[in-house]
């Protein structure tokens, strides 16, 4: 699923995915606009169907952070092997406030 221009929080934002069907692997990837790079992020998970469910920090995440050499765009890709059915996986970040 691609979401374009979906994250417009002023100091940061988040994206969450609900696992509705048995899934072998889930990857959540966010590409940040060059003028709005992230400065920090947290990865969380929660049992439930509500994206605002009280989430706990996800332990030992498999994350790849990168910067495109041509565009300077920063990217985070979080891969979850065997995600739990009916769980929410959530990536939260803070924007670089000097770029806003």
Coordinates of N, CA and C in Angstrom, one line a residue:
X1 N 0.9 -1.2 0.0 CA 0.0 0.0 0.0 C 0.9 1.2 0.0
X2 N 0.7 2.1 -0.9 CA 1.4 3.4 -0.9 C 0.5 4.5 -0.5
X3 N 1.0 5.4 0.4 CA 0.4 6.6 0.8 C 1.2 7.8 0.4
X4 N 0.7 8.7 -0.4 CA 1.5 9.8 -0.8 C 1.1 11.1 0.0
X5 N 2.0 11.8 0.5 CA 1.8 13.1 1.2 C 0.8 12.9 2.3
X6 N 0.9 11.8 3.0 CA -0.1 11.4 4.1 C 0.3 11.9 5.5
X7 N 1.5 12.2 5.7 CA 2.0 12.6 7.1 C 2.3 14.0 7.2
X8 N 1.4 14.8 7.8 CA 1.6 16.2 7.9 C 1.6 16.8 9.3
X9 N 1.9 16.0 10.3 CA 2.1 16.5 11.7 C 3.1 17.6 11.7
X10 N 2.9 18.5 12.6 CA 3.9 19.7 12.6 C 5.2 19.4 13.3
X11 N 5.2 18.5 14.3 CA 6.5 18.2 15.0 C 6.9 16.8 14.8
X12 N 6.1 15.9 14.3 CA 6.3 14.5 14.0 C 5.1 13.9 13.5
X13 N 5.1 12.6 13.3 CA 4.0 11.9 12.9 C 4.2 10.4 13.1
X14 N 3.3 9.6 12.6 CA 3.3 8.1 12.8 C 2.6 7.4 11.6
X15 N 2.9 6.2 11.5 CA 2.2 5.3 10.6 C 2.0 4.0 11.2
X16 N 0.9 3.4 11.1 CA 0.6 2.1 11.7 C 0.0 1.2 10.7
X17 N 0.2 -0.1 10.9 CA -0.4 -1.1 10.1 C -1.0 -2.2 11.0
X18 N -2.3 -2.6 10.7 CA -3.0 -3.6 11.4 C -2.9 -4.9 10.6
X19 N -2.5 -6.0 11.2 CA -2.3 -7.3 10.6 C -3.7 -8.0 10.7
X20 N -4.4 -8.0 9.6 CA -5.7 -8.6 9.5 C -5.8 -10.1 9.1
X21 N -4.7 -10.5 8.4 CA -4.6 -11.8 7.9 C -3.2 -12.4 8.2
X22 N -3.2 -13.8 8.3 CA -1.9 -14.4 8.6 C -0.8 -13.9 7.5
X23 N 0.3 -13.5 8.0 CA 1.3 -12.8 7.2 C 2.7 -13.4 7.6
X24 N 3.5 -13.7 6.6 CA 4.8 -14.2 6.8 C 5.8 -13.1 7.1
X25 N 5.6 -12.0 6.5 CA 6.6 -10.9 6.7 C 5.9 -9.6 6.3
X26 N 6.1 -8.6 7.2 CA 5.5 -7.2 7.0 C 6.7 -6.2 6.9
X27 N 6.7 -5.4 5.9 CA 7.7 -4.3 5.9 C 7.0 -3.0 5.8
X28 N 7.3 -2.1 6.7 CA 6.8 -0.7 6.7 C 8.0 0.2 6.3
X29 N 7.8 0.9 5.2 CA 8.9 1.7 4.7 C 8.4 3.1 4.5
X30 N 9.1 4.1 5.1 CA 8.7 5.5 5.0 C 9.9 6.3 4.4
X31 N 9.6 7.0 3.3 CA 10.5 7.9 2.7 C 10.2 9.3 3.0
X32 N 11.1 10.0 3.6 CA 10.9 11.4 4.1 C 11.3 12.4 3.1
X33 N 10.5 13.5 2.9 CA 10.8 14.5 2.0 C 12.2 15.1 2.4
X34 N 13.0 15.5 1.4 CA 14.3 16.1 1.7 C 14.2 17.3 2.6
X35 N 13.2 18.1 2.5 CA 13.0 19.3 3.3 C 12.4 19.0 4.7
X36 N 12.1 17.7 4.9 CA 11.5 17.3 6.2 C 12.0 16.0 6.7
X37 N 13.3 15.9 7.0 CA 13.9 14.6 7.4 C 13.5 14.3 8.9
X38 N 13.5 13.0 9.2 CA 13.3 12.7 10.6 C 14.6 12.8 11.4
X39 N 14.4 13.1 12.7 CA 15.6 13.2 13.6 C 15.7 12.0 14.6
X40 N 14.5 11.4 14.9 CA 14.4 10.3 15.8 C 13.2 9.5 15.4
X41 N 13.1 8.2 15.9 CA 11.9 7.4 15.6 C 11.8 6.3 16.7
X42 N 10.6 5.8 16.9 CA 10.3 4.7 17.8 C 9.5 3.7 17.0
X43 N 9.7 2.4 17.3 CA 9.0 1.3 16.7 C 8.2 0.7 17.8
X44 N 6.9 0.5 17.6 CA 6.0 0.0 18.7 C 5.1 -1.1 18.1
X45 N 4.5 -1.9 19.1 CA 3.5 -2.8 18.7 C 2.4 -2.9 19.8
X46 N 1.2 -3.3 19.4 CA 0.1 -3.4 20.3 C -0.9 -4.5 19.9
X47 N -1.5 -5.2 20.8 CA -2.5 -6.1 20.5 C -3.8 -5.4 20.4
X48 N -4.5 -5.5 19.3 CA -5.8 -4.9 19.1 C -6.0 -4.3 17.7
X49 N -7.2 -3.8 17.5 CA -7.6 -3.3 16.1 C -7.5 -1.8 16.0
X50 N -7.2 -1.1 17.1 CA -7.2 0.3 17.1 C -5.8 0.9 16.9
X51 N -5.6 1.7 15.9 CA -4.2 2.2 15.6 C -3.7 3.1 16.8
X52 N -4.7 3.6 17.6 CA -4.3 4.4 18.8 C -4.2 3.5 20.0
X53 N -4.2 2.2 19.9 CA -4.0 1.3 21.1 C -2.7 1.6 21.8
X54 N -2.7 1.4 23.1 CA -1.5 1.7 23.9 C -0.4 0.7 23.4
X55 N 0.6 1.2 22.7 CA 1.6 0.4 22.1 C 2.9 0.3 23.0
X56 N 3.6 -0.7 23.0 CA 4.8 -0.9 23.7 C 6.0 -0.9 22.7
X57 N 7.1 -0.4 23.2 CA 8.3 -0.4 22.3 C 8.6 -1.8 21.8
X58 N 8.9 -1.9 20.5 CA 9.2 -3.2 19.9 C 10.6 -3.5 20.1
X59 N 10.9 -4.7 20.7 CA 12.2 -5.1 21.1 C 13.0 -5.7 19.9
X60 N 14.2 -5.4 19.7 CA 15.1 -6.0 18.7 C 14.6 -5.9 17.2
X61 N 14.2 -4.7 16.8 CA 13.7 -4.5 15.5 C 14.7 -4.7 14.4
X62 N 14.2 -5.2 13.2 CA 15.1 -5.3 12.0 C 14.8 -4.0 11.2
X63 N 15.7 -3.1 11.2 CA 15.5 -1.8 10.6 C 16.7 -1.5 9.7
X64 N 16.4 -0.9 8.5 CA 17.4 -0.4 7.6 C 17.1 1.1 7.4
X65 N 18.1 1.9 7.8 CA 18.0 3.4 7.5 C 18.9 3.7 6.3
X66 N 18.4 4.5 5.4 CA 19.3 4.8 4.2 C 19.0 6.2 3.8
X67 N 19.9 6.7 2.9 CA 19.8 8.0 2.3 C 20.1 7.8 0.8
X68 N 19.1 8.2 0.0 CA 19.3 8.1 -1.5 C 20.4 9.1 -1.9
X69 N 21.5 8.6 -2.5 CA 22.6 9.4 -2.9 C 22.3 10.6 -3.9
X70 N 21.3 10.3 -4.7 CA 21.0 11.3 -5.8 C 20.0 12.4 -5.2
X71 N 19.0 12.0 -4.4 CA 18.0 12.9 -3.9 C 18.2 13.4 -2.5
X72 N 19.0 12.7 -1.7 CA 19.2 13.1 -0.3 C 18.0 12.7 0.6
X73 N 17.0 11.9 0.0 CA 15.9 11.5 0.8 C 16.2 10.4 1.8
X74 N 15.8 10.6 3.0 CA 16.1 9.6 4.1 C 14.9 8.6 4.1
X75 N 15.2 7.3 4.3 CA 14.2 6.3 4.4 C 14.4 5.4 5.6
X76 N 13.3 4.9 6.2 CA 13.4 3.9 7.2 C 12.6 2.7 6.7
X77 N 13.1 1.5 6.8 CA 12.4 0.3 6.4 C 12.4 -0.7 7.6
X78 N 11.3 -1.0 8.1 CA 11.2 -1.9 9.3 C 10.5 -3.2 8.8
X79 N 11.2 -4.3 9.0 CA 10.7 -5.6 8.6 C 10.4 -6.4 9.8
X80 N 9.2 -6.9 9.9 CA 8.7 -7.8 11.0 C 8.5 -9.2 10.4
X81 N 9.3 -10.2 10.9 CA 9.1 -11.5 10.4 C 7.9 -12.1 11.3
X82 N 7.0 -12.8 10.7 CA 5.9 -13.5 11.3 C 5.2 -12.6 12.3
X83 N 4.6 -11.4 11.8 CA 3.9 -10.5 12.6 C 2.6 -11.2 13.2
X84 N 2.3 -10.8 14.4 CA 1.2 -11.4 15.1 C -0.1 -11.0 14.5
X85 N -1.1 -11.9 14.3 CA -2.4 -11.7 13.8 C -3.2 -10.8 14.8
X86 N -3.9 -9.8 14.2 CA -4.7 -8.8 15.0 C -3.8 -7.9 15.9
X87 N -2.6 -7.7 15.5 CA -1.7 -6.7 16.2 C -1.5 -5.5 15.3
X88 N -1.1 -4.4 15.9 CA -0.8 -3.2 15.3 C 0.7 -3.0 15.4
X89 N 1.3 -2.6 14.3 CA 2.8 -2.3 14.3 C 2.9 -0.8 13.9
X90 N 3.6 0.0 14.7 CA 3.5 1.5 14.6 C 4.9 2.1 14.5
X91 N 5.2 2.9 13.6 CA 6.4 3.7 13.5 C 6.1 5.1 13.8
X92 N 6.7 5.7 14.8 CA 6.5 7.1 15.1 C 7.9 7.9 14.9
X93 N 7.8 9.1 14.5 CA 9.0 9.9 14.3 C 8.8 11.3 14.6
X94 N 10.0 12.0 14.8 CA 10.0 13.5 15.0 C 10.7 14.0 13.8
X95 N 10.2 15.2 13.3 CA 10.8 15.9 12.2 C 11.9 16.7 12.6
X96 N 12.8 17.1 11.7 CA 13.9 18.0 12.0 C 13.2 19.4 12.0
X97 N 13.1 20.0 13.2 CA 12.3 21.3 13.4 C 13.0 22.4 12.7
X98 N 14.3 22.3 12.5 CA 15.0 23.4 11.8 C 14.7 23.5 10.3
X99 N 14.1 22.4 9.8 CA 13.7 22.3 8.4 C 12.3 22.7 8.1
X100 N 11.5 23.0 9.2 CA 10.1 23.3 9.0 C 9.8 24.8 8.7

